[in-house]
């Protein structure tokens, strides 16, 4: 692990007159030093610090990548701001559905006029959308003012890419088709001080027939368990109490490691980390969810009582066409088993409406699963055709009207079941991790991920308090702190004297 001061010591030893080393992460340390020189010189010219603005689209994996990118930017001297007038604007893009792409193109239109007024402005694009050759063609043709384009496999090279960008007048494009490399020990800037996502694996090998992720995120690769544990221990030492283990299919974690390890085994190791209070993970593919995992969750004091178990469709025929590799009955059996073993668990899901050939009768099957499983929440998406995926060339596209009718029918049942489920804890007292404050209004989450709003002191953000759930409102509760006076006072005192970590580690 490398701390700030350790990185500074390494940077001291680097002589920029030499060529850049080949080995990572040394090569990136070299470019961090070089980028600092460039940023410094630019700042001197302007008489102020260079500023940068980022916007992240898509999933938690992208959010985590953005923390790494921002970490590098801050380390080389940029000041982050939340405004597209910044000297450097970068978009970390998503391409899972077409509307995510359209939003990026819309933004680029706006940026173009800003760049005309300020030619020193730099624009960088990265993330999943950039892994698609058709997108790159369109950017070259329609948005030639973009300065830097890179993909999902080389984000660790950001410092090096920034150096190239400032040394060139042309658009720099660096996209890798795939990688087997995982580069550790680079800077990262966390959005929250008390919770953090932790990548445990990258890529996806499942090839669900509608999904572009395997093409833009590459083959599945698991991080070494030692690196994961080391990162979580470091996070906990900085005040993190909740981690979210991230992967497209965490249930297949560890299969390609030199010493194979299961996700259930990894969870047991993470559970042992002292000071860590809550463990979450995303996403579980139903086909790979083992009995061992259910057992580990059941026995755990730290794993949250929430499981996101994407269904996608309730009709076995459609599931087969989607290449999900489970039937409606297998899914229902799995959900029933989980509920039997862990009765207080909340189940949530993702559903796609309008997959090619999907009939109203198929959607009835989906609705049947929603009724039987009783989800706390379901994210419903309209099928989006992704070029290059097998589903893109499947026959019988569903008409917009049919999709809308089916979508509305489904949504009604989703809301109905969610409302009845979410209210079930009304009147009980549960622990809540306080995540946000607005004046004396606090918001936080139960172990099962439901939102709770209640009155309290803003210093409590980042701590776990007991809250009585006094009103249920569909997807959230209103509550009241319910702790013995002296325990609350003790906690408040501790929070008021909480020291900010003296240094950030890299
Ligand atoms: N790896 C995760 C999901 C990643 S994408 C998993 O397997 O569950 C998040 C969600 O987007 C998916 O669960 C799916 O419901 C939705 N999705 C993916 N591709 C889509 C498409 N082409 N059209 C509409 N929704 C899609
Ligand atoms: Fe896409 Fe399926 Fe992989 Fe999830 S498991 S990322 S839906 S291919
Ligand atoms: Fe989007 Fe890429 Fe995530 S396509 S959903 S940002 S993995």
PDB file of N, CA, C and O in Angstrom, residues 284-312:
ATOM      1  N   UNK A 284     -25.589  -9.831  -8.097  1.00  0.00           N
ATOM      2  CA  UNK A 284     -25.624 -11.293  -8.031  1.00  0.00           C
ATOM      3  C   UNK A 284     -26.395 -11.850  -9.212  1.00  0.00           C
ATOM      4  O   UNK A 284     -27.536 -11.485  -9.409  1.00  0.00           O
ATOM      5  N   UNK A 285     -25.774 -12.726  -9.962  1.00  0.00           N
ATOM      6  CA  UNK A 285     -26.521 -13.402 -11.022  1.00  0.00           C
ATOM      7  C   UNK A 285     -27.193 -14.633 -10.406  1.00  0.00           C
ATOM      8  O   UNK A 285     -26.527 -15.440  -9.771  1.00  0.00           O
ATOM      9  N   UNK A 286     -28.495 -14.791 -10.626  1.00  0.00           N
ATOM     10  CA  UNK A 286     -29.199 -15.914  -9.980  1.00  0.00           C
ATOM     11  C   UNK A 286     -28.600 -17.279 -10.314  1.00  0.00           C
ATOM     12  O   UNK A 286     -28.601 -18.179  -9.479  1.00  0.00           O
ATOM     13  N   UNK A 287     -28.061 -17.419 -11.531  1.00  0.00           N
ATOM     14  CA  UNK A 287     -27.582 -18.761 -11.908  1.00  0.00           C
ATOM     15  C   UNK A 287     -26.386 -19.210 -11.069  1.00  0.00           C
ATOM     16  O   UNK A 287     -26.141 -20.394 -10.947  1.00  0.00           O
ATOM     17  N   UNK A 288     -25.655 -18.278 -10.515  1.00  0.00           N
ATOM     18  CA  UNK A 288     -24.431 -18.635  -9.774  1.00  0.00           C
ATOM     19  C   UNK A 288     -24.565 -18.470  -8.261  1.00  0.00           C
ATOM     20  O   UNK A 288     -23.569 -18.520  -7.546  1.00  0.00           O
ATOM     21  N   UNK A 289     -25.776 -18.228  -7.765  1.00  0.00           N
ATOM     22  CA  UNK A 289     -25.895 -17.960  -6.327  1.00  0.00           C
ATOM     23  C   UNK A 289     -25.884 -19.285  -5.547  1.00  0.00           C
ATOM     24  O   UNK A 289     -26.792 -20.108  -5.681  1.00  0.00           O
ATOM     25  N   UNK A 290     -24.838 -19.490  -4.748  1.00  0.00           N
ATOM     26  CA  UNK A 290     -24.634 -20.797  -4.112  1.00  0.00           C
ATOM     27  C   UNK A 290     -25.313 -20.895  -2.744  1.00  0.00           C
ATOM     28  O   UNK A 290     -25.595 -19.887  -2.103  1.00  0.00           O
ATOM     29  N   UNK A 291     -25.531 -22.138  -2.304  1.00  0.00           N
ATOM     30  CA  UNK A 291     -26.055 -22.367  -0.955  1.00  0.00           C
ATOM     31  C   UNK A 291     -25.065 -21.846   0.079  1.00  0.00           C
ATOM     32  O   UNK A 291     -25.455 -21.350   1.140  1.00  0.00           O
ATOM     33  N   UNK A 292     -23.776 -21.957  -0.239  1.00  0.00           N
ATOM     34  CA  UNK A 292     -22.741 -21.446   0.685  1.00  0.00           C
ATOM     35  C   UNK A 292     -22.933 -19.955   0.918  1.00  0.00           C
ATOM     36  O   UNK A 292     -22.798 -19.469   2.033  1.00  0.00           O
ATOM     37  N   UNK A 293     -23.243 -19.236  -0.158  1.00  0.00           N
ATOM     38  CA  UNK A 293     -23.416 -17.790  -0.027  1.00  0.00           C
ATOM     39  C   UNK A 293     -24.604 -17.499   0.890  1.00  0.00           C
ATOM     40  O   UNK A 293     -24.525 -16.626   1.773  1.00  0.00           O
ATOM     41  N   UNK A 294     -25.701 -18.227   0.692  1.00  0.00           N
ATOM     42  CA  UNK A 294     -26.890 -18.008   1.537  1.00  0.00           C
ATOM     43  C   UNK A 294     -26.515 -18.266   2.997  1.00  0.00           C
ATOM     44  O   UNK A 294     -26.865 -17.492   3.895  1.00  0.00           O
ATOM     45  N   UNK A 295     -25.740 -19.339   3.217  1.00  0.00           N
ATOM     46  CA  UNK A 295     -25.332 -19.670   4.589  1.00  0.00           C
ATOM     47  C   UNK A 295     -24.466 -18.565   5.193  1.00  0.00           C
ATOM     48  O   UNK A 295     -24.656 -18.162   6.349  1.00  0.00           O
ATOM     49  N   UNK A 296     -23.511 -18.074   4.409  1.00  0.00           N
ATOM     50  CA  UNK A 296     -22.611 -17.023   4.917  1.00  0.00           C
ATOM     51  C   UNK A 296     -23.411 -15.759   5.232  1.00  0.00           C
ATOM     52  O   UNK A 296     -23.199 -15.105   6.263  1.00  0.00           O
ATOM     53  N   UNK A 297     -24.357 -15.437   4.378  1.00  0.00           N
ATOM     54  CA  UNK A 297     -25.191 -14.249   4.637  1.00  0.00           C
ATOM     55  C   UNK A 297     -26.001 -14.448   5.907  1.00  0.00           C
ATOM     56  O   UNK A 297     -26.146 -13.536   6.724  1.00  0.00           O
ATOM     57  N   UNK A 298     -26.545 -15.638   6.053  1.00  0.00           N
ATOM     58  CA  UNK A 298     -27.387 -15.948   7.215  1.00  0.00           C
ATOM     59  C   UNK A 298     -26.595 -15.816   8.514  1.00  0.00           C
ATOM     60  O   UNK A 298     -27.075 -15.267   9.504  1.00  0.00           O
ATOM     61  N   UNK A 299     -25.355 -16.310   8.511  1.00  0.00           N
ATOM     62  CA  UNK A 299     -24.542 -16.310   9.731  1.00  0.00           C
ATOM     63  C   UNK A 299     -23.885 -14.959  10.007  1.00  0.00           C
ATOM     64  O   UNK A 299     -23.341 -14.751  11.087  1.00  0.00           O
ATOM     65  N   UNK A 300     -23.902 -14.075   9.015  1.00  0.00           N
ATOM     66  CA  UNK A 300     -23.100 -12.861   9.140  1.00  0.00           C
ATOM     67  C   UNK A 300     -23.777 -11.797   9.996  1.00  0.00           C
ATOM     68  O   UNK A 300     -24.994 -11.643   9.994  1.00  0.00           O
ATOM     69  N   UNK A 301     -22.943 -11.046  10.716  1.00  0.00           N
ATOM     70  CA  UNK A 301     -23.450  -9.901  11.488  1.00  0.00           C
ATOM     71  C   UNK A 301     -23.319  -8.622  10.667  1.00  0.00           C
ATOM     72  O   UNK A 301     -23.864  -7.593  11.015  1.00  0.00           O
ATOM     73  N   UNK A 302     -22.517  -8.679   9.612  1.00  0.00           N
ATOM     74  CA  UNK A 302     -22.197  -7.459   8.881  1.00  0.00           C
ATOM     75  C   UNK A 302     -22.835  -7.370   7.496  1.00  0.00           C
ATOM     76  O   UNK A 302     -23.050  -6.275   7.000  1.00  0.00           O
ATOM     77  N   UNK A 303     -23.096  -8.525   6.883  1.00  0.00           N
ATOM     78  CA  UNK A 303     -23.665  -8.477   5.529  1.00  0.00           C
ATOM     79  C   UNK A 303     -25.099  -7.970   5.625  1.00  0.00           C
ATOM     80  O   UNK A 303     -25.898  -8.478   6.407  1.00  0.00           O
ATOM     81  N   UNK A 304     -25.396  -6.937   4.842  1.00  0.00           N
ATOM     82  CA  UNK A 304     -26.700  -6.289   4.952  1.00  0.00           C
ATOM     83  C   UNK A 304     -27.821  -7.210   4.489  1.00  0.00           C
ATOM     84  O   UNK A 304     -27.621  -8.083   3.656  1.00  0.00           O
ATOM     85  N   UNK A 305     -28.993  -6.946   5.042  1.00  0.00           N
ATOM     86  CA  UNK A 305     -30.160  -7.797   4.761  1.00  0.00           C
ATOM     87  C   UNK A 305     -30.816  -7.356   3.458  1.00  0.00           C
ATOM     88  O   UNK A 305     -31.981  -6.971   3.425  1.00  0.00           O
ATOM     89  N   UNK A 306     -30.049  -7.365   2.408  1.00  0.00           N
ATOM     90  CA  UNK A 306     -30.534  -6.927   1.115  1.00  0.00           C
ATOM     91  C   UNK A 306     -29.835  -7.719   0.027  1.00  0.00           C
ATOM     92  O   UNK A 306     -28.625  -7.882   0.062  1.00  0.00           O
ATOM     93  N   UNK A 307     -30.616  -8.202  -0.923  1.00  0.00           N
ATOM     94  CA  UNK A 307     -30.022  -8.902  -2.052  1.00  0.00           C
ATOM     95  C   UNK A 307     -30.670  -8.403  -3.342  1.00  0.00           C
ATOM     96  O   UNK A 307     -31.891  -8.456  -3.486  1.00  0.00           O
ATOM     97  N   UNK A 308     -29.825  -7.893  -4.231  1.00  0.00           N
ATOM     98  CA  UNK A 308     -30.319  -7.458  -5.539  1.00  0.00           C
ATOM     99  C   UNK A 308     -30.154  -8.641  -6.482  1.00  0.00           C
ATOM    100  O   UNK A 308     -29.043  -9.085  -6.743  1.00  0.00           O
ATOM    101  N   UNK A 309     -31.277  -9.187  -6.933  1.00  0.00           N
ATOM    102  CA  UNK A 309     -31.264 -10.433  -7.696  1.00  0.00           C
ATOM    103  C   UNK A 309     -31.997 -10.215  -9.024  1.00  0.00           C
ATOM    104  O   UNK A 309     -33.201 -10.461  -9.134  1.00  0.00           O
ATOM    105  N   UNK A 310     -31.258  -9.732 -10.030  1.00  0.00           N
ATOM    106  CA  UNK A 310     -31.925  -9.363 -11.284  1.00  0.00           C
ATOM    107  C   UNK A 310     -32.688 -10.525 -11.928  1.00  0.00           C
ATOM    108  O   UNK A 310     -32.125 -11.598 -12.138  1.00  0.00           O
ATOM    109  N   UNK A 311     -33.955 -10.259 -12.187  1.00  0.00           N
ATOM    110  CA  UNK A 311     -34.827 -11.260 -12.809  1.00  0.00           C
ATOM    111  C   UNK A 311     -34.777 -11.128 -14.335  1.00  0.00           C
ATOM    112  O   UNK A 311     -34.705 -12.113 -15.041  1.00  0.00           O
ATOM    113  N   UNK A 312     -34.862  -9.916 -14.815  1.00  0.00           N
ATOM    114  CA  UNK A 312     -34.903  -9.530 -16.244  1.00  0.00           C
ATOM    115  C   UNK A 312     -36.219  -9.882 -16.912  1.00  0.00           C
ATOM    116  O   UNK A 312     -36.790  -9.066 -17.610  1.00  0.00           O
TER     117      UNK A 312
END
